[in-house]
CSV table of C-alpha atoms and ligand atoms in Angstrom, one decimal:
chain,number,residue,atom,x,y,z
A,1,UNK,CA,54.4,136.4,59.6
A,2,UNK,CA,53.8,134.8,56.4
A,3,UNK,CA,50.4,134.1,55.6
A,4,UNK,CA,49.0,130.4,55.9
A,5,UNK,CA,45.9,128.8,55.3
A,6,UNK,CA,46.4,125.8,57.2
A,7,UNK,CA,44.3,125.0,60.4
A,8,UNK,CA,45.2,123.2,63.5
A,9,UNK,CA,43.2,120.6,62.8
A,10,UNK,CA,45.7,119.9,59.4
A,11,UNK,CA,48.2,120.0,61.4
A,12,UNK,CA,47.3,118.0,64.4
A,13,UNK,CA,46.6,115.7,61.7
A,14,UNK,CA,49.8,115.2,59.8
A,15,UNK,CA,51.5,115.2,63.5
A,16,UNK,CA,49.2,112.0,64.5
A,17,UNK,CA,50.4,110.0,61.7
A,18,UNK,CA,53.9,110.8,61.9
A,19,UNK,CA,53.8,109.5,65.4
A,20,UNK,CA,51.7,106.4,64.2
A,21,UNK,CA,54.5,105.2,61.9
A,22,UNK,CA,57.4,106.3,65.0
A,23,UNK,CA,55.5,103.9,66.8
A,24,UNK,CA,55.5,101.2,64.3
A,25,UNK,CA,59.1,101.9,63.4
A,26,UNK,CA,59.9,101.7,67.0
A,27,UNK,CA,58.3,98.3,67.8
A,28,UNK,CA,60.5,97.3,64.6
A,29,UNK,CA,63.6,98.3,66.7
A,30,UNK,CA,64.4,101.2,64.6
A,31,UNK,CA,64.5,103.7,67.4
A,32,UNK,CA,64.8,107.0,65.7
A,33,UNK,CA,66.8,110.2,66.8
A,34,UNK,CA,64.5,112.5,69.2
A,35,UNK,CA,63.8,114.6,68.0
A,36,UNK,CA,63.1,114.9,63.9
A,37,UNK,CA,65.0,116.9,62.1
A,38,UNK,CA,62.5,116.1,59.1
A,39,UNK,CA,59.2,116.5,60.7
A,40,UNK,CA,56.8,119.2,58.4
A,41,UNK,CA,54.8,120.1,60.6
A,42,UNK,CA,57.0,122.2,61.7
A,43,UNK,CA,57.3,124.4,58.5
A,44,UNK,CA,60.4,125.9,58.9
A,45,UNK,CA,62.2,122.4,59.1
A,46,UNK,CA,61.4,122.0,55.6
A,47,UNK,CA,64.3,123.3,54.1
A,48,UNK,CA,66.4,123.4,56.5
A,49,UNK,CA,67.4,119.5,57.8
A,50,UNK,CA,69.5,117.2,56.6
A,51,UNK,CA,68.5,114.4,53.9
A,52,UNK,CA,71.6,112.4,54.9
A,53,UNK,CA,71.7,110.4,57.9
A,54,UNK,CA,74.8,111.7,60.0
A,55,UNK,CA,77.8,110.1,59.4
A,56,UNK,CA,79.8,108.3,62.2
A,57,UNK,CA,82.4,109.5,63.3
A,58,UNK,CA,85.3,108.8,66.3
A,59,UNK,CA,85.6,111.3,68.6
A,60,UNK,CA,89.0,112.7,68.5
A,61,UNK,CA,91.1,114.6,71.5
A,62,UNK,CA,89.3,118.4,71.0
A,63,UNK,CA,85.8,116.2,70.8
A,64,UNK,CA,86.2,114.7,73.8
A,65,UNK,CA,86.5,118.0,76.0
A,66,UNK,CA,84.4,121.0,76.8
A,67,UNK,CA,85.0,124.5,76.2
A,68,UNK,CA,85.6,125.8,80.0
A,69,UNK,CA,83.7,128.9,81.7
A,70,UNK,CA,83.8,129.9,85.1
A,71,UNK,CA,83.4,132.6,87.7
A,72,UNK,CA,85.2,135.0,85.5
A,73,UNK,CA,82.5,134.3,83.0
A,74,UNK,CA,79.2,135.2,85.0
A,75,UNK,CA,78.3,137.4,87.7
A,76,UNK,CA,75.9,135.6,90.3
A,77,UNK,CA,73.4,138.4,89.5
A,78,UNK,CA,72.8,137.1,86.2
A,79,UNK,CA,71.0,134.4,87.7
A,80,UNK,CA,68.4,136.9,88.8
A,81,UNK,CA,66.2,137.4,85.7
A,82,UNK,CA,63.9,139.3,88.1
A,83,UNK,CA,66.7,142.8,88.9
A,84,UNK,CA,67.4,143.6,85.3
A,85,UNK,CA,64.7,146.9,85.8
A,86,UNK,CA,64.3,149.8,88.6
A,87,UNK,CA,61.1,147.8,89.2
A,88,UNK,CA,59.7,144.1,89.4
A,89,UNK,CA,58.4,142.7,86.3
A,90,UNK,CA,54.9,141.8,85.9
A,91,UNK,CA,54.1,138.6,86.2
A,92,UNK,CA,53.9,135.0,88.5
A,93,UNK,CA,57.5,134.3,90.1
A,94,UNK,CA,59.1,131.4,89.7
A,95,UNK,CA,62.5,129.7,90.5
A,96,UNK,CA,63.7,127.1,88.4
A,97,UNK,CA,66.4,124.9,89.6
A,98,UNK,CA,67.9,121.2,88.8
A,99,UNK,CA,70.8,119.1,87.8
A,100,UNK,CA,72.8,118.8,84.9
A,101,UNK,CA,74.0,115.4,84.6
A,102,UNK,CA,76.0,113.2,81.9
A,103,UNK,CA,75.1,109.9,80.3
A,104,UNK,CA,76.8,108.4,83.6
A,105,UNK,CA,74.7,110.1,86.1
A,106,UNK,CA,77.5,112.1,87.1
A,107,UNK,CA,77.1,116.2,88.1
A,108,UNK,CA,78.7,118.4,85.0
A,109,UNK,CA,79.9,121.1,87.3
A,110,UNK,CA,80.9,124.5,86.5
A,111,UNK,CA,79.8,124.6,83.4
A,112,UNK,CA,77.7,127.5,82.0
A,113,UNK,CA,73.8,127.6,81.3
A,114,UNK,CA,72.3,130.0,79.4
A,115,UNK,CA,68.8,130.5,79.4
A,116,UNK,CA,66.0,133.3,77.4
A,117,UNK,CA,62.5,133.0,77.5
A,118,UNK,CA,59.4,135.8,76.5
A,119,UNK,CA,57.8,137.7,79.3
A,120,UNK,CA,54.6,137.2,80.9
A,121,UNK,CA,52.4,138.8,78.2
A,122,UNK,CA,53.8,136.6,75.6
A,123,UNK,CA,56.6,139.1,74.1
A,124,UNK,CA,60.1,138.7,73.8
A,125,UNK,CA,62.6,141.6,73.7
A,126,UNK,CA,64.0,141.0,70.2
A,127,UNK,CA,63.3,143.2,66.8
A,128,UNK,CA,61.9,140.5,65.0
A,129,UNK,CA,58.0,140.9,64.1
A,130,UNK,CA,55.7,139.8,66.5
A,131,UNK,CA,52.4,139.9,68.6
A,132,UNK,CA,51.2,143.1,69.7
A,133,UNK,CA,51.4,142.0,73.8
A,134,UNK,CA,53.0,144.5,75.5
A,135,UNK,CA,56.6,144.8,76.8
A,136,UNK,CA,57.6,144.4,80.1
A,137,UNK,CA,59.8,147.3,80.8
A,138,UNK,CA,61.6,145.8,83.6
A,139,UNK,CA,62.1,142.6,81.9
A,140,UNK,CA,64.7,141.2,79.4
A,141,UNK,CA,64.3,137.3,79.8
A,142,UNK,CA,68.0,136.4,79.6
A,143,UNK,CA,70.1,134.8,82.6
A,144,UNK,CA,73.2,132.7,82.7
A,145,UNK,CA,74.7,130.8,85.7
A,146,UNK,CA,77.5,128.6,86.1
A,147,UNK,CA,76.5,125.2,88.0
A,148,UNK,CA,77.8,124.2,91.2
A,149,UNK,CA,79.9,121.1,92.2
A,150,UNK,CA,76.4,118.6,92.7
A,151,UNK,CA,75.4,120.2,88.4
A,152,UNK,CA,73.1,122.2,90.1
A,153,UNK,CA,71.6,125.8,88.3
A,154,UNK,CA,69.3,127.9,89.3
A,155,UNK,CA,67.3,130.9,88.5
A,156,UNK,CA,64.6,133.3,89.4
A,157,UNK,CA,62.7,134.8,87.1
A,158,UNK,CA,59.0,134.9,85.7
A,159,UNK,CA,56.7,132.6,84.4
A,160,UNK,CA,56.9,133.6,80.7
A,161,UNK,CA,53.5,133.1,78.6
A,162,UNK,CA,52.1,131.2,75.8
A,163,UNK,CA,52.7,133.2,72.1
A,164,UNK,CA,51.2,132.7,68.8
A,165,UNK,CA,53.8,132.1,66.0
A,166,UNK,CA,52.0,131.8,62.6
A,167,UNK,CA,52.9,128.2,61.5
A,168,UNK,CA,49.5,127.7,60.9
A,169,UNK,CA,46.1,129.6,61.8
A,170,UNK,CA,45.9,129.8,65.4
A,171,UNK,CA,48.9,128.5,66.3
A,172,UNK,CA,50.5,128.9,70.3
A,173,UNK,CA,53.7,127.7,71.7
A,174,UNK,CA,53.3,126.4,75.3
A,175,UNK,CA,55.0,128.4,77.8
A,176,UNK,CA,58.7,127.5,77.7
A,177,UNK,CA,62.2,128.6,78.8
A,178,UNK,CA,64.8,128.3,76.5
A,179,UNK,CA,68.0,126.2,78.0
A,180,UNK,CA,71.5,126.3,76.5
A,181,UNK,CA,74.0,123.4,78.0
A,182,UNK,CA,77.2,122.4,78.0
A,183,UNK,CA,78.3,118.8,79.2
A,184,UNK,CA,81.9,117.9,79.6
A,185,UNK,CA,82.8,116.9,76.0
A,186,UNK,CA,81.9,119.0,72.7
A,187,UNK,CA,79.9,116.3,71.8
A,188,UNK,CA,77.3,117.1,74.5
A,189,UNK,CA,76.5,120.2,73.7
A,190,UNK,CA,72.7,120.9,73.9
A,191,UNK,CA,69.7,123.7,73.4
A,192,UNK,CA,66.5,122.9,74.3
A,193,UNK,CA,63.4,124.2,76.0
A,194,UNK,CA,61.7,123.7,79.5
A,195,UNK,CA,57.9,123.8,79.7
A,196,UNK,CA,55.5,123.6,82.6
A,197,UNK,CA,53.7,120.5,83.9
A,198,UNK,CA,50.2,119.8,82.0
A,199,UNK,CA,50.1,122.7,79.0
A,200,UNK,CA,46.7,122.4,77.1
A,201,UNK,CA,48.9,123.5,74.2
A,202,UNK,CA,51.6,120.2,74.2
A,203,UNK,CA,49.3,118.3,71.7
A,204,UNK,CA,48.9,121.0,69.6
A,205,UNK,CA,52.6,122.3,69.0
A,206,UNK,CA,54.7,120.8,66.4
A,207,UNK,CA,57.8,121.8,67.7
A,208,UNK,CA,57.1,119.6,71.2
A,209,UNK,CA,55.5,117.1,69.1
A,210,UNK,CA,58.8,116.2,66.8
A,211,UNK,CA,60.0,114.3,69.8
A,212,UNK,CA,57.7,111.3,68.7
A,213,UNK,CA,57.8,109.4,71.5
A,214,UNK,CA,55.9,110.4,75.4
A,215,UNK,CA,58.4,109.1,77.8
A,216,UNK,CA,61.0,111.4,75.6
A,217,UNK,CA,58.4,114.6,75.7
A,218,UNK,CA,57.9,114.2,78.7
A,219,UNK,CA,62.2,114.8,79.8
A,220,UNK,CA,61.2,118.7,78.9
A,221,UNK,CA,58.5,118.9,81.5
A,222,UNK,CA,59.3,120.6,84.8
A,223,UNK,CA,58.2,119.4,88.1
A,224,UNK,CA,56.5,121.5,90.4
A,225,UNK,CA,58.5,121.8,93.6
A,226,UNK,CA,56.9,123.0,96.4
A,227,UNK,CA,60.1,122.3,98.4
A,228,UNK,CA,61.6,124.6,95.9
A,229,UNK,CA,58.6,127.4,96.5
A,230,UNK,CA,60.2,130.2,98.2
A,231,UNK,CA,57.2,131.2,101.1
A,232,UNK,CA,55.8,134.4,100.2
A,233,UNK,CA,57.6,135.3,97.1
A,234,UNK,CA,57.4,132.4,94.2
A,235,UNK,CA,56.6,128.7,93.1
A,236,UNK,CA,59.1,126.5,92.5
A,237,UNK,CA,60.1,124.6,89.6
A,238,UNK,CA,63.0,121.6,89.4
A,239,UNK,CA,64.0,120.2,86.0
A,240,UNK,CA,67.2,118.0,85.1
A,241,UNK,CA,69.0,117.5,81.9
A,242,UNK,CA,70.8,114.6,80.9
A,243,UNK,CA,73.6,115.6,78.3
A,244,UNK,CA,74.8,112.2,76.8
A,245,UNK,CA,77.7,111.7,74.1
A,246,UNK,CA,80.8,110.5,74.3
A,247,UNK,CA,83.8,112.5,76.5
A,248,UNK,CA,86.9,110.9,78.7
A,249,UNK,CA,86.7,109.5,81.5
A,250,UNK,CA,88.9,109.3,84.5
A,251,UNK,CA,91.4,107.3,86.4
A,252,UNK,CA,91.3,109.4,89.5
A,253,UNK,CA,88.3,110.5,91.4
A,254,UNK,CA,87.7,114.6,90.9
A,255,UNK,CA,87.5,116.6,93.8
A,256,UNK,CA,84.1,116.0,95.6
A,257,UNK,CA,83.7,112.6,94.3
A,258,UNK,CA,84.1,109.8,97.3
B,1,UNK,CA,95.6,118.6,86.3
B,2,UNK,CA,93.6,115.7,88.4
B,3,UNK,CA,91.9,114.4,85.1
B,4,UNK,CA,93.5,111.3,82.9
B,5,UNK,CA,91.5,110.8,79.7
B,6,UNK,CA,91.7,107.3,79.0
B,7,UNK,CA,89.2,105.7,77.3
B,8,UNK,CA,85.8,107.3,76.2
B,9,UNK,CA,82.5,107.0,78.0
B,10,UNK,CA,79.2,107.5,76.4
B,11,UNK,CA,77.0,106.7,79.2
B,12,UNK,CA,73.4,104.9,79.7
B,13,UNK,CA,71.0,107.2,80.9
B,14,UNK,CA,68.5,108.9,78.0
B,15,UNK,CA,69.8,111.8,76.6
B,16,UNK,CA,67.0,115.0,77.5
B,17,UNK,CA,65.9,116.1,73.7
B,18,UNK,CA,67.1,119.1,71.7
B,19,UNK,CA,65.0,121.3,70.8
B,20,UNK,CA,65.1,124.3,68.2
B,21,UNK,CA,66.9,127.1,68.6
B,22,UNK,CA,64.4,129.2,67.2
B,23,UNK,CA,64.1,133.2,66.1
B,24,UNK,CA,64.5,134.9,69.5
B,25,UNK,CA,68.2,134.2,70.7
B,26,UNK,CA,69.5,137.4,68.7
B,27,UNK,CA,69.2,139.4,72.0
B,28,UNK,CA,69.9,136.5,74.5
B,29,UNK,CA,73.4,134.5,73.1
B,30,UNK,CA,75.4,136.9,71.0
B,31,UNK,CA,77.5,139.0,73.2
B,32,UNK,CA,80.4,141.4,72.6
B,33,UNK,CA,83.7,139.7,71.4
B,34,UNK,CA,82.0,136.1,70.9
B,35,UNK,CA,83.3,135.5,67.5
B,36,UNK,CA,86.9,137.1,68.2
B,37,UNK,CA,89.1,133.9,69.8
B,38,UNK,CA,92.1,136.3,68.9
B,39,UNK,CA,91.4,140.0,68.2
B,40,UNK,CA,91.1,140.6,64.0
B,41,UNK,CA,94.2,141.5,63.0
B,42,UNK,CA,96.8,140.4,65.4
B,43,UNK,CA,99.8,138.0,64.6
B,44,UNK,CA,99.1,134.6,63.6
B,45,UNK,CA,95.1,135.6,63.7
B,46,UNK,CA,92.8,134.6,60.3
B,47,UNK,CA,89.5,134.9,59.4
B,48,UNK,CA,87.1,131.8,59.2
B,49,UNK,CA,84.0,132.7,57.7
B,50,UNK,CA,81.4,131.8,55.4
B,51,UNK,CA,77.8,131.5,54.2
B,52,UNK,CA,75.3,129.7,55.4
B,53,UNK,CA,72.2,128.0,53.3
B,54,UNK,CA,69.0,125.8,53.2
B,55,UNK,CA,68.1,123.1,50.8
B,56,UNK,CA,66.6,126.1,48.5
B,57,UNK,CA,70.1,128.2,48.3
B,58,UNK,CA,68.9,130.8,50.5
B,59,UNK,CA,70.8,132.2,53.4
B,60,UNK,CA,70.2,131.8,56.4
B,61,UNK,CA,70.0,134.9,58.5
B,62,UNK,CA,68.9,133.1,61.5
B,63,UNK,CA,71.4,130.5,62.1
B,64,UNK,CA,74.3,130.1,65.4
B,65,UNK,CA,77.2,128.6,64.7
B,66,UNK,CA,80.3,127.7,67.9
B,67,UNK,CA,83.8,126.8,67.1
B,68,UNK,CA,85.9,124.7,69.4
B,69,UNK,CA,89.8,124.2,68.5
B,70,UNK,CA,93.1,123.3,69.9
B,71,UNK,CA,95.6,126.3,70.1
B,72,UNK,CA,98.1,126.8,67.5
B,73,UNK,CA,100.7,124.1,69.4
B,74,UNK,CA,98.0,121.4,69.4
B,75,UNK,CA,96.5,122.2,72.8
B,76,UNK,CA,93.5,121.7,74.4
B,77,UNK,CA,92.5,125.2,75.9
B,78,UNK,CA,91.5,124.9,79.4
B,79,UNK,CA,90.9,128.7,80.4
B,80,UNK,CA,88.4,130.1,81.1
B,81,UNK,CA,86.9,133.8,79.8
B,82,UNK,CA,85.2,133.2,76.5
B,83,UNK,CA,82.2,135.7,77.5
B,84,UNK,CA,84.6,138.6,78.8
B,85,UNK,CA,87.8,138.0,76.1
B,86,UNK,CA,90.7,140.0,77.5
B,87,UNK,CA,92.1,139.9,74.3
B,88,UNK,CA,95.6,137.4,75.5
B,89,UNK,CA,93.8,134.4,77.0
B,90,UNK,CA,92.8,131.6,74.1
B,91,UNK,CA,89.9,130.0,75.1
B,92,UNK,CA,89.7,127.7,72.0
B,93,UNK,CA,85.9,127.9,71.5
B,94,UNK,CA,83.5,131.2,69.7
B,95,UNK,CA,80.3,131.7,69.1
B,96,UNK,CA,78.8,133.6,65.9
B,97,UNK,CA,75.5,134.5,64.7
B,98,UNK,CA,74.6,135.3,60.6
B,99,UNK,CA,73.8,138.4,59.6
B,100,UNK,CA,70.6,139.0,57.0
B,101,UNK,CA,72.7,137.7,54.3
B,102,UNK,CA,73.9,134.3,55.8
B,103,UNK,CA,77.4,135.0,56.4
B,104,UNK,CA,79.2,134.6,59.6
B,105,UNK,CA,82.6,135.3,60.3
B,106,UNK,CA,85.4,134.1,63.3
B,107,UNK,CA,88.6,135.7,64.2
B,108,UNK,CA,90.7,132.8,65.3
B,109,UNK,CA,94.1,131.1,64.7
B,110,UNK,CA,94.9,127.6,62.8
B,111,UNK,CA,94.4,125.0,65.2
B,112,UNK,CA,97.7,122.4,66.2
B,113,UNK,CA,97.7,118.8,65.7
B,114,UNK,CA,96.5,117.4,68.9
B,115,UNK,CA,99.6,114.6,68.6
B,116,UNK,CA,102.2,113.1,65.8
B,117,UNK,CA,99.8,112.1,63.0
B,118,UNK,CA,96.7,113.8,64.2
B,119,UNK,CA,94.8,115.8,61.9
B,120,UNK,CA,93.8,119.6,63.1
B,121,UNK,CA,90.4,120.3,62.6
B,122,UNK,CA,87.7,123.2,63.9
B,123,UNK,CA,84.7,121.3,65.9
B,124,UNK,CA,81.7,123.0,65.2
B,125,UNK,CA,77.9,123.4,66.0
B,126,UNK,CA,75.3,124.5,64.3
B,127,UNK,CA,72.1,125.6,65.4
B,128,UNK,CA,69.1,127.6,63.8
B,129,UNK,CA,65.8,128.4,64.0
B,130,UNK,CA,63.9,125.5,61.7
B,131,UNK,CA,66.4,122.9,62.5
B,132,UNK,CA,64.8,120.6,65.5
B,133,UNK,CA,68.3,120.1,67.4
B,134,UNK,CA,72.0,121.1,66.5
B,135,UNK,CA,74.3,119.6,64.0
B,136,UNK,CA,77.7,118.9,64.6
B,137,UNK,CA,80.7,118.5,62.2
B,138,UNK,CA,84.2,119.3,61.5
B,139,UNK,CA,86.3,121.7,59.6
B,140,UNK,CA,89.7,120.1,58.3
B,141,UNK,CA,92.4,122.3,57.2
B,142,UNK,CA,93.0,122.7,53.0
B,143,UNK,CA,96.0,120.3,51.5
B,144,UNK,CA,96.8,119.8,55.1
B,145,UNK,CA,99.3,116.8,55.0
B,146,UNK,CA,97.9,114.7,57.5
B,147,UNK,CA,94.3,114.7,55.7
B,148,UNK,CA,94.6,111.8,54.0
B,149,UNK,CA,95.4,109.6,56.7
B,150,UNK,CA,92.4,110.7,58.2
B,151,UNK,CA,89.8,107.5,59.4
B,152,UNK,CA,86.8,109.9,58.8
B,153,UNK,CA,87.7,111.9,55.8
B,154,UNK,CA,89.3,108.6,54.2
B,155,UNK,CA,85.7,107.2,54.8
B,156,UNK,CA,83.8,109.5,52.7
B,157,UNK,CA,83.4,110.0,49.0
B,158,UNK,CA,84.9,112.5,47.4
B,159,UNK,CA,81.9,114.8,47.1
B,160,UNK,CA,81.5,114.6,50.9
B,161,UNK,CA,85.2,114.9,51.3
B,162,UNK,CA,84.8,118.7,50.1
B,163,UNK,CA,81.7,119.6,52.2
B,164,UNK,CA,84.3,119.3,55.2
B,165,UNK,CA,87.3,121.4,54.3
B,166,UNK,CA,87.9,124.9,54.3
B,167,UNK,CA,89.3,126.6,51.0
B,168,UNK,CA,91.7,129.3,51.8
B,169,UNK,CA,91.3,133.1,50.7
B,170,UNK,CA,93.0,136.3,51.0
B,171,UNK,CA,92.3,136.6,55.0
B,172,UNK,CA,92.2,133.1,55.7
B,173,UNK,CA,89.5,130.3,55.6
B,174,UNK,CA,86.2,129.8,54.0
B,175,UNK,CA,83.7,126.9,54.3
B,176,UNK,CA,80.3,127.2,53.7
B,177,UNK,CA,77.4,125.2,55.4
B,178,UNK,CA,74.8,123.8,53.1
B,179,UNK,CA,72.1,121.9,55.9
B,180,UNK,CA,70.3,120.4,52.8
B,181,UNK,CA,70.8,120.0,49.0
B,182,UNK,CA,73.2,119.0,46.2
B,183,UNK,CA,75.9,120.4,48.4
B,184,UNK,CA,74.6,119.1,51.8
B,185,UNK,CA,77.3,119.6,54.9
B,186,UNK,CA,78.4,115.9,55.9
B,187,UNK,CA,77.5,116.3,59.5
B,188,UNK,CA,79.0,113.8,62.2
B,189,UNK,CA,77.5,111.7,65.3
B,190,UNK,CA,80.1,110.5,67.5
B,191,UNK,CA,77.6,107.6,69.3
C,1,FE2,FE1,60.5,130.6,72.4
């Protein structure tokens, strides 16, 4: 990790103002795009966003679809982040289950999610440099499912932990599951990250923080289920995702639709 | 086929953010075959590839890039089996990370007009760890005849113009990604 001299307190700092002058923007009716692409706190943004704002464009035939995936994509075990070892993986058990729906409110249904996350310790199994927390032999931290006819997913896994990253001094990502989407048009694709209800660490991280405003922030939080707890085995999470953009629409009801 | 696209829908509800991509995806999206639409070398297959960069010139070693295409008729590609290719099913879309020097590389074919007058194009995503949410734009076709009808490539300056289409080269297509500088990829919202 390179070395910085910058403390939280710098950087809780410059991520106080920006959201100052969101606000202000904001009650200007200039709503801007959640979240930042320019937003330096996060350092490695820097050089690597846009200076142009994106151009419009109409969506055209190819746009307006999705890539398809199915059955013969994903094996039901892959839901199971919790098998890929001869043993259980340390750490709290969770399932984490919701909706993906469009701009419409309507289920995007067999469509694949993709999801990767660090273990319980903190670690991820990847080569890049990082903390010394231990691996998790029986634990990789990928799943995949394809979602059923309500948009539903679902997947058991761990509760993965907090890590340090080296943005600044002392600087922790909240726990989070990363969440790849697809809606039913190109132009809904989506990556993002789920993170648990009332993190000490969501006013600290810059990377939560570039989505300026709460009620926007708060979209990434999961709920804690207890309908969804699983009685003797693991706490339950629910979380839905709204992937808006434009796609067709239809003159017919689909299947399941009444 | 139950569906009738007729007009387009954007919808109310608030979108759920993007967030980053990050540096840990290497072992979690990449799979075997993702970047191979058509398997390198057969008839009609070309290479797509490229460098990517960030406002400084450097590569980007840590960037994801997906392709989604009609088929070489003008299709939309409807099957499934983009995670397990078996090598004679076109699924129309790929997937391909950069190595340590920036480049990526797809094994695809030359997408179809979608109808008479219609421009082919590549769709494509880009994601990477530093950039807050993905970035979408288009890859037109070089001296394609239908480019200069074109609403959105008429609609840019000329300097733009050639962020957005490929340059042909001994196996096929190159087109670099610049996400900031002099040379800054025009990149699309479809709102
Ligand atoms: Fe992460």
């Amino acid at each position: 990790m390179t070395a910085t001299t910058e403390t939280q307190a710098d950087l809780s700092a410059e991520i106080a103002k920006i959201e100052a002058d969101a606000e202000g923007q904001t009650q200007e009716g200039k709503p801007s795009r959640q979240p930042l692409l320019d937003y330096p706190p996060y350092r490695s943004s820097i050089l690597r966003h846009p200076t142009k704002d994106p151009r419009h464009a109409d969506p055209e035939t190819i746009e307006l679809w999705a890539p398809c995936f199915g059955h013969s994509d994903v094996d039901p075990l892959e839901a199971d982040l919790t098998i890929a070892g001869s043993n259980e993986p340390i750490g709290e058990r969770i399932t984490v289950s919701g909706r993906v729906l469009d701009g419409e409110g309507r289920p995007v249904r067999n469509q694949l999610v993709e999801i990767w996350q660090a273990n319980s310790a903190g670690r991820y199994v990847h080569k890049r440099e990082q903390h010394p927390a231990p691996l998790d032999p029986n634990f990789t931290g990928v799943g995949r499912c394809i979602t059923d006819a309500e948009g539903r997913y679902r997947f058991q896994t761990i509760k993965p932990g907090p890590y340090p990253w080296g943005n600044h001094i002392n600087a922790w990502r909240p726990a989070h599951i990363h969440f790849s989407l697809f809606g039913r048009a190109f132009t809904q694709r989506l990556i993002t990250q789920m993170y648990f209800p009332s993190d000490p660490l969501f006013a600290l991280d810059p990377i939560y923080q570039s989505i300026t405003s709460q009620k926007d922030r708060d979209a990434l939080v999961a709920r804690y289920d207890h309908d969804l707890s699983v009685p003797e085995y693991s706490m339950g999470y629910s979380w839905d995702i709204v992937v808006t953009g434009p796609s067709r629409t239809w003159t017919e009801p689909e299947e399941g639709d009444l | 086929m139950s569906t009738i696209p007729t007009q387009i829908a954007s919808g109310s509800a608030s979108a759920t953010p993007g967030q980053t991509i990050g540096p840990f995806f290497g072992y979690a999206l990449p799979y075997e075959g993702d970047a191979d639409l058509v398997p390198p070398g057969s008839p009609g297959s070309i290479r797509l590839h490229g460098w990517v960069y960030d406002g400084a010139g450097n590569p980007i070693p840590d960037a994801l890039l997906e392709i989604w295409q009609t088929d070489a008729d003008g299709n939309v590609p409807q099957a499934e089996g983009s995670l397990h290719r078996d090598g004679w099913t076109f699924t129309g879309w790929g997937r391909a990370g950069t190595d340590l020097h920036g480049h990526y590389s797809f094994s695809t074919v030359l997408p179809g007009a979608a109808g008479e007058g219609r421009v082919p194009f590549f769709a494509l995503t880009v994601f990477a760890r530093g950039l807050l949410d993905k970035l979408q734009t288009r890859i037109y076709l070089p001296e394609h005849p239908a480019n200069a009808g074109d609403p959105l490539l008429v609609s840019l300056s000329e300097d733009e113009r050639a962020t957005l289409v490929a340059t042909a080269d001994a196996t096929g297509l190159r087109f670099d990604i610049h996400l900031q500088g002099d040379r800054e990829t025009t990149f699309l919202n479809y709102g």
